CSV table of C-alpha atoms and ligand atoms in Angstrom, one decimal:
chain,number,residue,atom,x,y,z
G,1430,MET,CA,113.4,-113.0,273.6
G,1431,THR,CA,110.9,-116.0,274.4
G,1432,ALA,CA,112.3,-118.4,276.8
G,1433,PHE,CA,113.5,-121.7,275.6
G,1434,ARG,CA,110.9,-123.5,277.5
G,1435,GLU,CA,108.1,-121.6,276.1
G,1436,LEU,CA,108.8,-122.3,272.6
G,1437,SER,CA,107.2,-125.1,270.6
G,1438,VAL,CA,109.1,-128.4,270.0
G,1439,GLU,CA,109.4,-127.2,266.3
G,1440,ASN,CA,110.7,-123.9,267.5
G,1441,ARG,CA,113.4,-125.6,270.0
G,1442,ILE,CA,114.6,-127.3,267.1
G,1443,LYS,CA,114.7,-124.5,264.8
G,1444,THR,CA,116.5,-122.7,267.5
G,1445,LEU,CA,119.3,-125.2,267.9
G,1446,GLN,CA,119.7,-125.2,264.2
G,1447,ASN,CA,120.0,-121.5,263.9
G,1448,GLU,CA,122.7,-121.5,266.5
G,1449,GLY,CA,124.4,-124.3,264.8
G,1450,ALA,CA,124.3,-126.8,267.4
G,1451,ILE,CA,122.6,-129.3,264.7
G,1452,ASN,CA,122.8,-129.4,261.0
G,1453,ASP,CA,119.8,-129.3,258.7
G,1454,ALA,CA,119.6,-133.4,258.3
G,1455,GLU,CA,119.9,-133.6,262.3
G,1456,ALA,CA,116.9,-130.8,262.7
G,1457,THR,CA,114.9,-133.0,260.0
G,1458,PHE,CA,115.7,-136.1,262.4
G,1459,LEU,CA,114.1,-134.4,265.3
G,1460,LEU,CA,111.3,-132.6,263.6
G,1461,LYS,CA,110.2,-136.1,262.1
G,1462,GLN,CA,110.0,-137.5,265.1
G,1463,PHE,CA,108.2,-134.7,266.3
G,1464,ALA,CA,105.5,-135.1,263.6
G,1465,GLU,CA,105.1,-139.0,264.4
G,1466,SER,CA,102.7,-139.2,267.2
G,1467,SER,CA,102.5,-142.6,267.2
G,1468,ASP,CA,101.1,-144.9,270.2
G,1469,THR,CA,104.1,-147.3,270.1
G,1470,THR,CA,106.3,-144.7,271.0
G,1471,ILE,CA,105.7,-141.6,273.6
G,1472,PRO,CA,103.1,-139.6,271.9
G,1473,ALA,CA,104.3,-135.9,271.3
G,1474,ASP,CA,102.3,-134.1,273.6
G,1475,VAL,CA,103.0,-136.4,276.3
G,1476,ALA,CA,106.7,-136.3,275.6
G,1477,ASN,CA,106.6,-132.1,275.5
G,1478,HIS,CA,104.9,-132.0,279.1
G,1479,MET,CA,107.0,-134.6,280.6
G,1480,ILE,CA,110.0,-133.1,281.0
G,1481,GLU,CA,111.7,-129.4,280.2
G,1482,HIS,CA,112.9,-128.2,276.8
G,1483,GLN,CA,111.9,-131.2,275.1
G,1484,ILE,CA,113.0,-131.6,271.5
G,1485,GLY,CA,113.1,-135.5,271.0
G,1486,LYS,CA,112.6,-138.8,271.6
G,1487,TYR,CA,115.5,-141.3,272.8
G,1488,THR,CA,115.1,-144.8,271.6
G,1489,LEU,CA,116.6,-147.8,272.8
G,1490,PRO,CA,115.7,-151.5,271.5
G,1491,VAL,CA,113.7,-153.4,273.9
G,1492,GLY,CA,114.2,-157.1,274.1
G,1493,VAL,CA,112.7,-159.6,276.3
G,1494,VAL,CA,114.3,-162.1,278.6
G,1495,ARG,CA,112.6,-165.5,278.1
G,1496,GLY,CA,112.2,-168.3,280.6
G,1497,LEU,CA,113.1,-167.0,284.0
G,1498,VAL,CA,111.9,-169.2,286.6
G,1499,VAL,CA,111.0,-167.5,289.7
G,1500,ASN,CA,109.1,-169.0,292.7
G,1501,GLY,CA,108.1,-171.8,290.0
G,1502,GLU,CA,106.6,-169.3,287.5
G,1503,VAL,CA,108.3,-169.1,284.4
G,1504,ARG,CA,108.5,-165.3,283.7
G,1505,ASP,CA,109.3,-163.1,280.4
G,1506,VAL,CA,111.0,-159.6,281.6
G,1507,LEU,CA,111.1,-156.9,279.1
G,1508,VAL,CA,114.7,-155.0,279.1
G,1509,ALA,CA,115.8,-151.8,277.2
G,1510,THR,CA,119.6,-151.8,276.8
G,1511,GLU,CA,122.1,-150.4,274.5
G,1512,GLU,CA,124.3,-153.0,275.5
G,1513,PRO,CA,124.5,-156.2,272.9
G,1514,SER,CA,125.2,-158.8,275.4
G,1515,VAL,CA,122.7,-158.2,278.4
G,1516,ILE,CA,119.6,-159.9,277.3
G,1517,ALA,CA,121.6,-162.8,275.6
G,1518,ALA,CA,123.5,-163.5,278.9
G,1519,ALA,CA,120.4,-163.3,280.8
G,1520,CYS,CA,118.8,-166.0,278.9
G,1521,ASN,CA,121.7,-167.8,279.1
G,1522,GLY,CA,121.8,-167.6,283.0
G,1523,ALA,CA,118.0,-168.2,283.3
G,1524,ARG,CA,118.7,-171.5,281.2
G,1525,ILE,CA,121.5,-172.4,283.4
G,1526,ALA,CA,119.3,-171.6,286.5
G,1527,ALA,CA,116.3,-173.5,285.6
G,1528,ALA,CA,118.7,-176.4,284.6
G,1529,THR,CA,116.2,-177.7,282.2
G,1530,ASP,CA,118.1,-180.3,280.5
G,1531,VAL,CA,119.5,-181.5,283.8
G,1532,GLY,CA,116.4,-182.1,285.9
G,1533,PHE,CA,115.1,-180.8,289.0
G,1534,ASP,CA,115.3,-182.8,292.4
G,1535,ALA,CA,112.1,-181.4,294.1
G,1536,THR,CA,113.4,-182.9,297.6
G,1537,THR,CA,116.6,-180.2,297.7
G,1538,ASP,CA,115.0,-177.5,295.0
G,1539,VAL,CA,118.0,-178.3,292.9
G,1540,GLY,CA,117.4,-177.1,289.6
G,1541,TYR,CA,114.0,-175.6,290.4
G,1542,GLY,CA,115.1,-172.1,288.9
G,1543,ILE,CA,115.1,-169.1,291.7
G,1544,ILE,CA,113.3,-168.7,294.9
G,1545,ALA,CA,113.0,-164.8,295.6
G,1546,ARG,CA,111.5,-163.3,298.5
G,1547,SER,CA,110.5,-159.6,299.1
G,1548,PRO,CA,109.7,-158.1,302.6
G,1549,GLN,CA,107.1,-155.3,303.0
G,1550,TYR,CA,109.2,-152.1,301.7
G,1551,VAL,CA,108.5,-148.7,302.7
G,1552,THR,CA,109.7,-145.4,301.2
G,1553,THR,CA,111.2,-143.1,303.8
G,1554,ALA,CA,111.1,-139.2,303.9
G,1555,GLN,CA,113.9,-137.4,305.8
G,1556,ILE,CA,113.4,-134.2,307.8
G,1557,ALA,CA,117.1,-133.1,308.6
G,1558,PHE,CA,118.3,-129.9,310.7
G,1559,GLU,CA,121.6,-128.4,311.6
G,1560,ASP,CA,122.5,-129.3,315.0
G,1561,ALA,CA,126.0,-128.4,316.5
G,1562,ASP,CA,125.5,-129.1,320.0
G,1563,GLY,CA,122.8,-132.1,319.8
G,1564,SER,CA,120.1,-130.3,321.3
G,1565,VAL,CA,117.6,-130.4,318.4
G,1566,ALA,CA,118.3,-134.6,318.0
G,1567,ALA,CA,117.2,-134.7,321.7
G,1568,ARG,CA,114.2,-132.6,321.3
G,1569,LEU,CA,113.3,-134.8,318.2
G,1570,ARG,CA,113.7,-138.1,320.2
G,1571,ARG,CA,111.1,-136.6,322.9
G,1572,ILE,CA,108.6,-136.0,319.9
G,1573,VAL,CA,108.9,-139.5,318.6
G,1574,GLU,CA,108.7,-140.9,322.1
G,1575,ASP,CA,105.2,-139.0,322.5
G,1576,LYS,CA,102.3,-141.1,321.0
G,1577,GLU,CA,100.2,-137.9,320.4
G,1578,LYS,CA,102.8,-135.8,318.5
G,1579,VAL,CA,103.8,-138.9,316.3
G,1580,ALA,CA,100.1,-139.4,315.6
G,1581,GLU,CA,100.1,-135.8,314.7
G,1582,LEU,CA,102.8,-136.0,312.5
G,1583,LEU,CA,101.5,-139.1,310.8
G,1584,ARG,CA,98.1,-137.6,310.5
G,1585,ILE,CA,99.8,-134.5,308.6
G,1586,ALA,CA,101.8,-136.4,306.3
G,1587,ASN,CA,98.8,-138.6,305.4
G,1588,GLU,CA,96.3,-135.6,304.8
G,1589,SER,CA,99.0,-134.1,302.5
G,1590,HIS,CA,98.5,-136.8,300.1
G,1591,PRO,CA,95.1,-138.5,301.0
G,1592,SER,CA,95.0,-141.1,298.1
G,1593,MET,CA,97.6,-143.0,299.4
G,1594,SER,CA,95.7,-143.7,302.5
G,1595,LYS,CA,92.8,-144.5,300.4
G,1596,ARG,CA,94.7,-147.2,298.4
G,1597,GLY,CA,95.8,-148.6,301.7
G,1598,GLY,CA,99.3,-147.2,302.5
G,1599,GLY,CA,100.3,-144.3,304.1
G,1600,ALA,CA,102.6,-142.8,306.9
G,1601,ARG,CA,103.3,-145.5,309.3
G,1602,LYS,CA,106.3,-144.7,311.7
G,1603,CYS,CA,108.8,-142.1,312.8
G,1604,ARG,CA,112.4,-142.4,314.0
G,1605,ALA,CA,114.9,-139.8,315.4
G,1606,SER,CA,118.7,-139.9,315.2
G,1607,ALA,CA,121.6,-137.6,315.8
G,1608,LEU,CA,124.3,-137.3,313.1
G,1609,HIS,CA,127.7,-135.7,313.6
G,1610,GLY,CA,126.6,-132.1,313.6
G,1611,PHE,CA,122.9,-132.8,312.4
G,1612,ALA,CA,119.9,-134.2,313.3
G,1613,LYS,CA,117.1,-136.0,311.5
G,1614,LEU,CA,113.6,-137.3,312.0
G,1615,GLU,CA,112.6,-140.0,309.3
G,1616,ILE,CA,109.3,-140.8,308.5
G,1617,ASP,CA,108.3,-144.3,306.7
G,1618,VAL,CA,105.4,-144.6,304.4
G,1619,ASP,CA,103.9,-147.7,302.8
G,1620,THR,CA,103.5,-146.7,299.0
G,1621,CYS,CA,101.6,-150.0,298.1
G,1622,ASP,CA,102.4,-150.6,294.6
G,1623,ALA,CA,104.1,-147.2,293.5
G,1624,MET,CA,107.6,-146.4,294.4
G,1625,GLY,CA,106.2,-143.0,295.6
G,1626,ALA,CA,108.9,-140.5,295.3
G,1627,ASN,CA,106.3,-137.8,295.0
G,1628,THR,CA,104.3,-139.1,297.6
G,1629,VAL,CA,106.9,-139.2,299.9
G,1630,ASN,CA,108.4,-135.8,299.1
G,1631,THR,CA,105.3,-134.1,299.6
G,1632,MET,CA,104.6,-135.8,303.0
G,1633,GLY,CA,108.4,-134.9,304.0
G,1634,GLU,CA,107.6,-131.3,303.3
G,1635,ALA,CA,104.2,-131.2,305.3
G,1636,VAL,CA,105.9,-132.8,308.5
G,1637,LYS,CA,108.9,-130.3,308.0
G,1638,ALA,CA,106.5,-127.5,308.3
G,1639,GLN,CA,105.1,-128.9,311.5
G,1640,LEU,CA,108.6,-129.8,313.1
G,1641,GLU,CA,109.6,-126.0,312.6
G,1642,SER,CA,106.5,-125.0,314.3
G,1643,TRP,CA,107.2,-127.1,317.4
G,1644,LEU,CA,111.0,-126.7,317.5
G,1645,GLY,CA,111.4,-122.9,316.2
G,1646,VAL,CA,114.1,-123.9,314.3
G,1647,GLN,CA,114.4,-124.0,310.4
G,1648,ALA,CA,115.1,-127.4,308.9
G,1649,LEU,CA,117.7,-127.9,306.3
G,1650,VAL,CA,116.2,-130.2,304.2
G,1651,ALA,CA,113.0,-132.4,303.6
G,1652,ILE,CA,113.2,-135.1,301.0
G,1653,LEU,CA,113.1,-139.0,300.6
G,1654,THR,CA,116.3,-141.0,301.0
G,1655,ASN,CA,117.0,-143.4,298.3
G,1656,THR,CA,118.1,-146.0,300.8
G,1657,SER,CA,116.0,-148.7,302.0
G,1658,ARG,CA,116.4,-150.6,305.3
G,1659,VAL,CA,115.1,-153.8,303.9
G,1660,ALA,CA,116.2,-156.0,300.7
G,1661,THR,CA,115.0,-158.6,298.2
G,1662,THR,CA,116.5,-161.7,298.4
G,1663,ALA,CA,116.9,-164.5,295.9
G,1664,GLU,CA,118.9,-167.7,295.8
G,1665,VAL,CA,119.3,-170.8,293.4
G,1666,HIS,CA,120.9,-174.0,293.7
G,1667,ILE,CA,122.3,-175.4,290.3
G,1668,PRO,CA,123.7,-178.8,289.5
G,1669,VAL,CA,127.4,-178.3,288.4
G,1670,GLU,CA,126.8,-179.9,285.0
G,1671,ALA,CA,124.1,-177.4,283.9
G,1672,LEU,CA,127.2,-175.1,283.7
G,1673,ALA,CA,129.4,-177.0,281.3
G,1674,SER,CA,128.7,-177.1,277.3
G,1675,ARG,CA,125.5,-179.2,276.4
G,1676,ARG,CA,127.7,-180.7,274.0
G,1677,LEU,CA,130.2,-182.6,276.2
G,1678,GLU,CA,129.6,-186.3,277.4
G,1679,ASP,CA,128.0,-186.9,280.8
G,1680,TYR,CA,131.3,-187.5,282.8
G,1681,GLU,CA,133.1,-184.7,281.0
G,1682,ARG,CA,130.2,-182.4,281.6
G,1683,GLU,CA,130.5,-183.3,285.4
G,1684,CYS,CA,134.2,-182.6,285.7
G,1685,GLU,CA,133.7,-179.4,283.5
G,1686,GLY,CA,130.8,-178.0,285.7
G,1687,LYS,CA,132.6,-178.5,288.9
G,1688,ARG,CA,135.9,-176.9,287.6
G,1689,LEU,CA,133.7,-173.9,286.5
G,1690,ALA,CA,131.7,-173.8,289.8
G,1691,ARG,CA,134.7,-173.7,291.6
G,1692,ARG,CA,136.2,-170.6,289.9
G,1693,ILE,CA,132.7,-168.9,289.8
G,1694,ALA,CA,132.9,-169.5,293.7
G,1695,ALA,CA,136.7,-167.9,293.5
G,1696,LEU,CA,135.6,-165.1,291.3
G,1697,SER,CA,132.9,-164.4,294.3
G,1698,ALA,CA,135.5,-164.5,296.8
G,1699,LEU,CA,137.6,-162.1,294.8
G,1700,ALA,CA,134.9,-159.5,294.5
G,1701,ALA,CA,134.2,-159.9,298.4
G,1702,SER,CA,138.1,-158.9,298.9
G,1703,ASP,CA,138.6,-156.2,296.1
G,1704,PRO,CA,136.0,-153.3,295.9
G,1705,ALA,CA,137.5,-152.7,292.4
G,1706,ARG,CA,136.3,-155.9,291.4
G,1707,ALA,CA,133.0,-155.6,293.6
G,1708,ALA,CA,132.0,-152.4,291.4
G,1709,THR,CA,132.2,-154.5,288.2
G,1710,HIS,CA,130.7,-157.4,289.6
G,1711,ASN,CA,127.7,-155.4,290.7
G,1712,LYS,CA,127.5,-153.4,287.5
G,1713,GLY,CA,126.8,-156.9,285.8
G,1714,ILE,CA,124.2,-157.7,288.3
G,1715,LEU,CA,122.7,-154.2,287.4
G,1716,ASN,CA,122.6,-154.8,283.8
G,1717,GLY,CA,119.4,-156.6,283.5
G,1718,ILE,CA,117.8,-155.1,286.5
G,1719,ALA,CA,118.7,-151.3,285.3
G,1720,GLY,CA,117.3,-152.2,281.9
G,1721,ALA,CA,114.1,-153.9,283.1
G,1722,ALA,CA,113.7,-150.9,285.3
G,1723,LEU,CA,114.1,-148.5,282.4
G,1724,ALA,CA,111.6,-150.7,280.0
G,1725,SER,CA,109.0,-150.4,282.8
G,1726,GLY,CA,109.2,-146.5,283.4
G,1727,ASN,CA,110.8,-146.6,286.5
G,1728,ASP,CA,113.9,-144.5,288.1
G,1729,THR,CA,117.2,-146.2,287.2
G,1730,ARG,CA,119.2,-144.0,289.2
G,1731,ALA,CA,117.2,-144.3,292.3
G,1732,LEU,CA,117.3,-147.9,292.0
G,1733,GLU,CA,121.0,-148.0,291.3
G,1734,SER,CA,122.2,-145.6,294.2
G,1735,ALA,CA,119.9,-147.8,296.6
G,1736,ALA,CA,121.7,-150.9,295.4
G,1737,HIS,CA,125.2,-149.3,295.9
G,1738,ALA,CA,124.4,-147.8,299.3
G,1739,TRP,CA,123.3,-151.5,300.4
G,1740,ALA,CA,126.6,-152.7,299.0
G,1741,ALA,CA,128.5,-150.4,301.0
G,1742,ARG,CA,126.4,-150.4,304.4
G,1743,SER,CA,129.2,-152.3,306.2
G,1744,GLY,CA,131.6,-149.3,305.6
G,1745,ARG,CA,133.3,-151.5,303.1
G,1746,TYR,CA,132.1,-151.8,299.3
G,1747,LEU,CA,131.1,-155.4,298.8
G,1748,PRO,CA,129.4,-157.5,296.1
G,1749,LEU,CA,125.3,-157.9,296.2
G,1750,SER,CA,125.6,-161.6,295.5
G,1751,LYS,CA,127.4,-164.9,296.5
G,1752,TRP,CA,128.4,-168.0,295.0
G,1753,ASN,CA,129.8,-171.0,296.6
G,1754,THR,CA,130.0,-174.8,296.0
G,1755,GLU,CA,127.8,-177.2,298.2
G,1756,THR,CA,127.2,-181.0,298.6
G,1757,LEU,CA,124.1,-181.8,298.4
G,1758,ASN,CA,122.5,-185.6,298.5
G,1759,GLY,CA,126.4,-186.3,297.2
G,1760,LYS,CA,126.3,-184.2,294.4
G,1761,THR,CA,128.1,-181.2,293.9
G,1762,ILE,CA,126.0,-177.9,293.7
G,1763,LEU,CA,126.4,-174.4,292.9
G,1764,HIS,CA,124.7,-172.4,295.1
G,1765,GLY,CA,124.0,-168.5,294.5
G,1766,SER,CA,122.2,-165.9,296.5
G,1767,ILE,CA,121.9,-162.1,296.1
G,1768,GLU,CA,120.6,-159.3,298.5
G,1769,ILE,CA,119.4,-156.0,296.6
G,1770,PRO,CA,117.1,-153.4,297.8
G,1771,LEU,CA,114.9,-152.6,295.0
G,1772,GLN,CA,112.8,-149.3,295.1
G,1773,ILE,CA,110.5,-149.7,292.2
G,1774,GLY,CA,106.8,-149.4,291.6
G,1775,ILE,CA,104.1,-151.0,289.2
G,1776,ILE,CA,102.0,-147.9,289.0
G,1777,GLY,CA,102.3,-144.2,289.3
G,1778,GLY,CA,105.4,-142.0,288.1
G,1779,SER,CA,106.1,-142.2,284.5
G,1780,ILE,CA,104.4,-145.6,283.9
G,1781,SER,CA,101.0,-144.6,283.0
G,1782,SER,CA,102.2,-141.9,280.3
G,1783,LEU,CA,104.6,-144.3,278.7
G,1784,PRO,CA,102.8,-147.0,276.5
G,1785,MET,CA,106.1,-149.4,276.5
G,1786,ALA,CA,106.2,-149.1,280.2
G,1787,LYS,CA,102.5,-150.2,280.5
G,1788,LEU,CA,103.5,-153.1,278.3
G,1789,ALA,CA,106.5,-154.3,280.1
G,1790,ILE,CA,104.3,-154.4,283.2
G,1791,LYS,CA,101.5,-156.1,281.6
G,1792,ILE,CA,103.6,-158.9,279.4
G,1793,SER,CA,105.3,-159.9,282.7
G,1794,ASN,CA,101.9,-159.8,284.6
G,1795,TYR,CA,103.3,-158.8,287.7
G,1796,LYS,CA,100.7,-159.4,290.8
G,1797,ASN,CA,102.3,-156.5,292.8
G,1798,ALA,CA,105.3,-154.6,293.6
G,1799,ASN,CA,107.0,-157.2,295.5
G,1800,ASP,CA,106.4,-159.9,292.3
G,1801,PHE,CA,108.2,-157.6,290.4
G,1802,ARG,CA,110.9,-157.2,292.9
G,1803,ASN,CA,111.2,-161.1,293.0
G,1804,THR,CA,111.8,-161.0,289.3
G,1805,LEU,CA,114.1,-158.3,289.3
G,1806,ALA,CA,116.3,-160.1,291.9
G,1807,ALA,CA,116.3,-163.0,289.9
G,1808,LEU,CA,117.2,-161.3,287.0
G,1809,GLY,CA,120.2,-159.9,288.6
G,1810,LEU,CA,121.1,-163.2,289.8
G,1811,VAL,CA,120.9,-165.3,286.4
G,1812,GLN,CA,122.7,-162.1,284.6
G,1813,ASN,CA,125.6,-162.3,287.1
G,1814,LEU,CA,125.7,-166.2,287.1
G,1815,ALA,CA,125.9,-165.5,283.1
G,1816,ALA,CA,128.9,-163.2,283.4
G,1817,LEU,CA,131.0,-165.2,286.1
G,1818,ARG,CA,130.3,-168.4,284.4
G,1819,ALA,CA,132.1,-166.5,281.0
G,1820,LEU,CA,134.8,-165.2,283.0
G,1821,ALA,CA,135.3,-168.5,284.6
G,1822,GLY,CA,135.4,-170.4,281.4
G,1823,PRO,CA,136.4,-168.7,278.2
G,1824,GLY,CA,136.3,-165.0,279.1
G,1825,ILE,CA,133.3,-162.7,278.0
G,1826,GLN,CA,134.9,-161.5,275.0
G,1827,ALA,CA,134.2,-164.1,272.7
G,1828,GLY,CA,130.3,-163.9,273.2
G,1829,HIS,CA,130.5,-160.3,273.4
G,1830,MET,CA,132.3,-159.9,269.7
G,1831,ALA,CA,129.6,-162.0,268.3
G,1832,LEU,CA,126.8,-159.6,269.6
G,1833,GLN,CA,129.4,-156.4,269.3
G,1834,SER,CA,129.9,-157.0,265.8
G,1835,SER,CA,126.5,-156.1,264.4
G,1836,ASN,CA,127.2,-152.6,266.1
G,1837,LEU,CA,130.5,-152.4,264.4
G,1838,ALA,CA,128.7,-153.1,260.9
G,1839,ILE,CA,126.1,-150.3,261.6
G,1840,ALA,CA,128.6,-148.0,262.9
G,1841,ALA,CA,130.3,-148.2,259.5
G,1842,GLY,CA,126.9,-147.8,257.9
G,1843,ALA,CA,125.6,-151.1,256.9
G,1844,LYS,CA,121.9,-151.3,256.2
G,1845,GLY,CA,119.2,-154.1,256.3
G,1846,GLU,CA,120.9,-157.4,255.2
G,1847,GLU,CA,124.3,-155.7,254.9
G,1848,ILE,CA,124.4,-155.8,258.6
G,1849,ALA,CA,124.6,-159.5,259.1
G,1850,GLU,CA,127.0,-160.2,256.2
G,1851,ILE,CA,129.4,-157.4,257.7
G,1852,ALA,CA,129.0,-158.7,261.2
G,1853,HIS,CA,129.7,-162.4,260.0
G,1854,ASP,CA,132.9,-161.1,257.9
G,1855,ILE,CA,134.1,-158.9,261.0
G,1856,LEU,CA,134.2,-162.2,263.0
G,1857,GLN,CA,136.4,-163.8,260.5
G,1858,LEU,CA,138.9,-161.2,261.3
G,1859,SER,CA,141.4,-161.1,264.4
G,1860,PRO,CA,140.5,-159.0,267.1
G,1861,ALA,CA,143.5,-156.6,266.2
G,1862,GLU,CA,141.9,-156.4,262.5
G,1863,ARG,CA,138.7,-155.2,263.7
G,1864,THR,CA,139.0,-151.5,263.3
G,1865,ALA,CA,136.6,-149.1,262.1
G,1866,GLU,CA,138.6,-148.4,258.9
G,1867,LYS,CA,138.6,-152.2,258.0
G,1868,VAL,CA,134.8,-152.8,258.5
G,1869,THR,CA,134.3,-149.7,256.3
G,1870,GLN,CA,136.6,-151.3,253.5
G,1871,LEU,CA,134.2,-154.4,253.8
G,1872,LEU,CA,131.2,-152.6,253.5
G,1873,GLN,CA,132.5,-150.9,250.2
G,1874,LYS,CA,133.6,-154.3,249.0
G,1875,LEU,CA,130.1,-155.8,249.5
G,1876,ARG,CA,128.4,-153.0,247.8
G,1877,GLU,CA,130.8,-153.2,244.7
G,1878,SER,CA,130.4,-156.9,244.6
G,1879,SER,CA,126.7,-156.6,245.0
G,1880,LYS,CA,126.5,-153.9,242.0
G,1881,ASN,CA,128.3,-156.8,239.7
X,2665,LIG,C1,129.7,-156.3,281.6
X,2665,LIG,O1,128.8,-155.3,281.0
X,2665,LIG,C2,129.4,-157.0,282.8
X,2665,LIG,C3,130.5,-157.8,283.2
X,2665,LIG,O2,131.8,-157.0,283.2
X,2665,LIG,C4,130.2,-158.0,284.7
X,2665,LIG,C5,131.5,-158.6,285.4
X,2665,LIG,O3,132.4,-158.6,284.9
X,2665,LIG,O4,131.1,-159.5,286.4
X,2665,LIG,C6,130.9,-159.1,282.5
């Protein structure tokens, strides 16, 4: 029997249909995707060669977060997400952070939007050995103290992937350390504007072979680590009035703004004292960041595991951002800051094969990977601000339901203009009445009334 991977995409779909895993309509849906080789999605031949056993294309809506002010530049950021409120919340947070209707104080940066900074990032390969008695760790330490041996390891790493040195990057540094029962040598690689996972894995394997020959011991593993020793930071100073509804009078706006700022600071403290809350707080931060990483063809799992490892680096899982109130020039200000490692690239990986990813990077006009990192950290901070602002105020369900109602309408089978009509009808129901059955009834009623 021909292996599944060796079948054409068409025959893989037919196999699943013959096995009863998909019905005729589902097979037609997949076959239609296969036939459409449009430049706006992934061309069929690219999709087939990008992964094993490809049978379809998974599509998500991509939206734009507009008006995110980062280091004085207004940025549009493309975000791919299945969650209805993510982009609306980010735009809301970006508007509050830029405090456009409250004004900007040049002496304090209050209302100036977000200031973000990224240090020089590296991607690191680990070559680990079993080491019950610590002898391998001692020998690895002697290697990294020997300049000639280090130069040899860096040369081997760079020669295994010469294009990285040609682009101005390459292996830079080695470290050795002892772990419980293990020893490791790490090699830091400057991967320029690429995330560099493949490059670093190739280098790690080349260095592993050399270490094995010097030590006469077989290594356990050579692979990159998805952690980072550095992080991108971003901060914002917000006049409290910007937090309150624009419909309020000036005095009420200040009082309401102060109340919300105090509660946002308390929510931040809660996340610092309860890892169960910190996980949700950080999930909110990652909502936009992971969506922007996905839209730009980056590895969202690598990014998220690095973020969570950073959050837990003290031994306790903590929030990635902090909010507190401050007094500046006699005015109450909400100060927010975030620290997050961002293992991403603007070239390499799947970016050049995915038309939407190329577009995402072009629209935002990132000058280099650090420019993208600064934008992502700013996006995480405003996303978090919008979530905490809602939680400190009316709660998130009011805003979420307005957006979620379209999804309920679509799930019940609403099409075209029916979606907005049914979504509107759903919002007139009490939360307890918003069941799938009720939405189906609303749709039937709408269709019947439009027949008459
Ligand atoms: C929902 O996707 C994200 C929030 O739960 C984040 C938070 O609770 O901070 C609203």
